Amino acid sequence: MAEIRTAHLFTITLKVGEIQPLGKTPFGDRRVAVVEGGSFEGARLKGTVLKGGTDWILGRADGVLQLDVRLTLKTQDGDIIAMTYRGYRHGPASVIERLNRGEKVDPAEYYFRTAPVFETASEKYGWLNRIVAVATGDRRADGPIYDVFEVL
């Protein structure tokens, strides 16, 4: 089987605001977090994350946080890119407790991966409409930081 190769696309930092608990559903404990903004930067694109994105977080019975995020990116040259991703965060209970207290935890101590998808009308960034991407996350007290990679 061929090896999967990637190239770093950008690092994105999100500032998360209010988290609204929706309660227990048949699927788990549902919360909605509002993304207040952020920034992203890589060799081929950089810019800001616009306020108003959301993360529909599902705390599953098996201890996994299931993420469903929708963001709007604005490049430094004014183009708009929709970024959505689904993913998972989980780890040993003691590590997750430290994250929940807002402590800085080495990302190697827990699993935090997502699969971003992009959509844009921009001619310059239209190549994003045709790539597969993966990301690794680092949860900080005020929001996550992701390194996003294009699968080559």
mmCIF file of C-alpha atoms in Angstrom:
data_model
loop_
_atom_site.group_PDB
_atom_site.id
_atom_site.type_symbol
_atom_site.label_atom_id
_atom_site.label_comp_id
_atom_site.label_asym_id
_atom_site.label_seq_id
_atom_site.Cartn_x
_atom_site.Cartn_y
_atom_site.Cartn_z
ATOM 1 C CA MET A 1 0.000 0.000 0.000
ATOM 2 C CA ALA A 2 1.308 3.471 -0.868
ATOM 3 C CA GLU A 3 2.346 5.870 1.860
ATOM 4 C CA ILE A 4 0.108 8.893 2.431
ATOM 5 C CA ARG A 5 2.052 12.127 2.066
ATOM 6 C CA THR A 6 0.960 15.544 3.283
ATOM 7 C CA ALA A 7 2.099 19.151 3.059
ATOM 8 C CA HIS A 8 1.440 21.791 5.712
ATOM 9 C CA LEU A 9 -1.353 24.059 4.470
ATOM 10 C CA PHE A 10 -1.748 26.465 7.401
ATOM 11 C CA THR A 11 -2.009 26.844 11.163
ATOM 12 C CA ILE A 12 -5.339 28.162 12.393
ATOM 13 C CA THR A 13 -6.008 29.587 15.849
ATOM 14 C CA LEU A 14 -9.610 29.941 17.007
ATOM 15 C CA LYS A 15 -10.998 32.049 19.819
ATOM 16 C CA VAL A 16 -14.036 30.321 21.324
ATOM 17 C CA GLY A 17 -16.666 32.329 23.169
ATOM 18 C CA GLU A 18 -19.819 31.256 24.926
ATOM 19 C CA ILE A 19 -20.699 27.582 25.035
ATOM 20 C CA GLN A 20 -24.422 26.899 25.200
ATOM 21 C CA PRO A 21 -25.408 23.525 26.676
ATOM 22 C CA LEU A 22 -28.362 21.977 24.837
ATOM 23 C CA GLY A 23 -28.644 19.008 27.179
ATOM 24 C CA LYS A 24 -28.703 15.258 26.852
ATOM 25 C CA THR A 25 -29.930 13.955 23.528
ATOM 26 C CA PRO A 26 -30.211 10.329 22.432
ATOM 27 C CA PHE A 27 -26.693 10.732 20.976
ATOM 28 C CA GLY A 28 -24.973 12.282 24.019
ATOM 29 C CA ASP A 29 -24.423 15.609 25.775
ATOM 30 C CA ARG A 30 -24.811 18.354 23.132
ATOM 31 C CA ARG A 31 -23.240 21.817 23.408
ATOM 32 C CA VAL A 32 -22.837 24.609 20.875
ATOM 33 C CA ALA A 33 -19.742 26.816 21.042
ATOM 34 C CA VAL A 34 -19.559 30.158 19.242
ATOM 35 C CA VAL A 35 -16.320 31.001 17.459
ATOM 36 C CA GLU A 36 -15.481 34.650 18.137
ATOM 37 C CA GLY A 37 -12.723 34.865 15.503
ATOM 38 C CA GLY A 38 -9.141 33.880 14.953
ATOM 39 C CA SER A 39 -6.405 33.779 12.355
ATOM 40 C CA PHE A 40 -4.739 31.379 9.939
ATOM 41 C CA GLU A 41 -1.399 31.437 8.185
ATOM 42 C CA GLY A 42 0.494 29.212 5.795
ATOM 43 C CA ALA A 43 2.809 29.477 2.802
ATOM 44 C CA ARG A 44 -0.079 29.730 0.283
ATOM 45 C CA LEU A 45 -2.748 31.615 2.206
ATOM 46 C CA LYS A 46 -3.362 33.588 5.369
ATOM 47 C CA GLY A 47 -6.021 35.768 6.910
ATOM 48 C CA THR A 48 -8.628 35.950 9.643
ATOM 49 C CA VAL A 49 -11.462 33.792 10.920
ATOM 50 C CA LEU A 50 -14.680 35.800 10.953
ATOM 51 C CA LYS A 51 -16.849 35.935 14.053
ATOM 52 C CA GLY A 52 -19.949 33.755 14.026
ATOM 53 C CA GLY A 53 -18.720 30.240 13.356
ATOM 54 C CA THR A 54 -20.040 27.414 15.511
ATOM 55 C CA ASP A 55 -18.919 24.079 16.890
ATOM 56 C CA TRP A 56 -21.689 21.578 17.569
ATOM 57 C CA ILE A 57 -19.943 19.455 20.201
ATOM 58 C CA LEU A 58 -21.274 16.044 21.140
ATOM 59 C CA GLY A 59 -19.984 14.472 24.358
ATOM 60 C CA ARG A 60 -20.490 10.790 23.665
ATOM 61 C CA ALA A 61 -21.027 8.079 26.290
ATOM 62 C CA ASP A 62 -17.645 6.544 25.395
ATOM 63 C CA GLY A 63 -15.816 9.739 26.462
ATOM 64 C CA VAL A 64 -15.170 10.994 22.922
ATOM 65 C CA LEU A 65 -15.921 14.598 21.974
ATOM 66 C CA GLN A 66 -17.288 14.632 18.451
ATOM 67 C CA LEU A 67 -16.842 17.987 16.685
ATOM 68 C CA ASP A 68 -18.910 19.500 13.865
ATOM 69 C CA VAL A 69 -17.535 22.950 13.003
ATOM 70 C CA ARG A 70 -18.416 25.610 10.435
ATOM 71 C CA LEU A 71 -16.182 28.647 9.935
ATOM 72 C CA THR A 72 -15.790 31.539 7.526
ATOM 73 C CA LEU A 73 -12.228 32.476 6.578
ATOM 74 C CA LYS A 74 -11.280 35.810 5.003
ATOM 75 C CA THR A 75 -7.924 35.856 3.249
ATOM 76 C CA GLN A 76 -5.566 38.806 3.544
ATOM 77 C CA ASP A 77 -6.549 39.770 -0.011
ATOM 78 C CA GLY A 78 -10.294 39.714 0.776
ATOM 79 C CA ASP A 79 -11.454 36.330 -0.560
ATOM 80 C CA ILE A 80 -13.974 34.310 1.449
ATOM 81 C CA ILE A 81 -13.525 30.585 2.148
ATOM 82 C CA ALA A 82 -15.999 28.350 3.957
ATOM 83 C CA MET A 83 -14.252 25.772 6.136
ATOM 84 C CA THR A 84 -16.112 22.909 7.742
ATOM 85 C CA TYR A 85 -14.687 20.013 9.656
ATOM 86 C CA ARG A 86 -15.651 17.026 11.705
ATOM 87 C CA GLY A 87 -13.358 15.297 14.105
ATOM 88 C CA TYR A 88 -12.687 13.711 17.456
ATOM 89 C CA ARG A 89 -10.938 14.559 20.698
ATOM 90 C CA HIS A 90 -10.338 11.955 23.387
ATOM 91 C CA GLY A 91 -7.732 10.687 25.782
ATOM 92 C CA PRO A 92 -7.128 9.386 29.290
ATOM 93 C CA ALA A 93 -9.633 10.784 31.813
ATOM 94 C CA SER A 94 -6.912 12.575 33.805
ATOM 95 C CA VAL A 95 -5.684 14.362 30.663
ATOM 96 C CA ILE A 96 -9.181 15.397 29.613
ATOM 97 C CA GLU A 97 -9.830 16.728 33.138
ATOM 98 C CA ARG A 98 -6.719 18.933 32.820
ATOM 99 C CA LEU A 99 -7.922 20.215 29.431
ATOM 100 C CA ASN A 100 -11.356 20.949 30.893
ATOM 101 C CA ARG A 101 -9.721 23.006 33.676
ATOM 102 C CA GLY A 102 -8.004 25.117 31.005
ATOM 103 C CA GLU A 103 -4.510 23.757 31.654
ATOM 104 C CA LYS A 104 -1.983 23.618 28.840
ATOM 105 C CA VAL A 105 -1.540 19.950 27.931
ATOM 106 C CA ASP A 106 0.958 18.491 25.479
ATOM 107 C CA PRO A 107 -1.099 17.431 22.404
ATOM 108 C CA ALA A 108 0.853 14.156 22.337
ATOM 109 C CA GLU A 109 -1.072 13.149 25.493
ATOM 110 C CA TYR A 110 -4.458 12.995 23.733
ATOM 111 C CA TYR A 111 -6.005 12.366 20.308
ATOM 112 C CA PHE A 112 -7.340 15.459 18.487
ATOM 113 C CA ARG A 113 -7.846 15.066 14.732
ATOM 114 C CA THR A 114 -10.191 16.619 12.192
ATOM 115 C CA ALA A 115 -10.980 16.399 8.481
ATOM 116 C CA PRO A 116 -11.467 19.900 7.019
ATOM 117 C CA VAL A 117 -13.353 20.592 3.781
ATOM 118 C CA PHE A 118 -13.231 23.920 1.944
ATOM 119 C CA GLU A 119 -15.617 25.764 -0.364
ATOM 120 C CA THR A 120 -14.916 29.026 -2.148
ATOM 121 C CA ALA A 121 -15.956 30.997 -5.227
ATOM 122 C CA SER A 122 -12.482 32.545 -5.390
ATOM 123 C CA GLU A 123 -10.515 31.830 -8.560
ATOM 124 C CA LYS A 124 -7.245 32.333 -6.698
ATOM 125 C CA TYR A 125 -8.114 29.824 -3.968
ATOM 126 C CA GLY A 126 -10.358 27.542 -6.034
ATOM 127 C CA TRP A 127 -7.789 24.746 -5.657
ATOM 128 C CA LEU A 128 -9.086 24.351 -2.078
ATOM 129 C CA ASN A 129 -12.373 23.031 -3.516
ATOM 130 C CA ARG A 130 -10.488 20.015 -4.873
ATOM 131 C CA ILE A 131 -8.231 18.844 -2.036
ATOM 132 C CA VAL A 132 -8.491 16.441 0.872
ATOM 133 C CA ALA A 133 -7.188 17.816 4.161
ATOM 134 C CA VAL A 134 -6.507 16.540 7.677
ATOM 135 C CA ALA A 135 -5.601 18.422 10.830
ATOM 136 C CA THR A 136 -4.060 17.878 14.238
ATOM 137 C CA GLY A 137 -5.339 19.897 17.165
ATOM 138 C CA ASP A 138 -4.051 21.438 20.375
ATOM 139 C CA ARG A 139 -6.796 22.557 22.791
ATOM 140 C CA ARG A 140 -5.961 25.738 24.693
ATOM 141 C CA ALA A 141 -8.019 27.547 27.333
ATOM 142 C CA ASP A 142 -9.386 30.147 24.872
ATOM 143 C CA GLY A 143 -9.763 27.834 21.872
ATOM 144 C CA PRO A 144 -8.037 25.286 19.686
ATOM 145 C CA ILE A 145 -5.025 25.584 17.423
ATOM 146 C CA TYR A 146 -4.892 23.287 14.392
ATOM 147 C CA ASP A 147 -2.148 22.433 11.961
ATOM 148 C CA VAL A 148 -3.952 21.732 8.701
ATOM 149 C CA PHE A 149 -2.332 19.527 6.055
ATOM 150 C CA GLU A 150 -3.167 18.923 2.409
ATOM 151 C CA VAL A 151 -3.102 15.251 1.483
ATOM 152 C CA LEU A 152 -0.919 15.054 -1.630
#
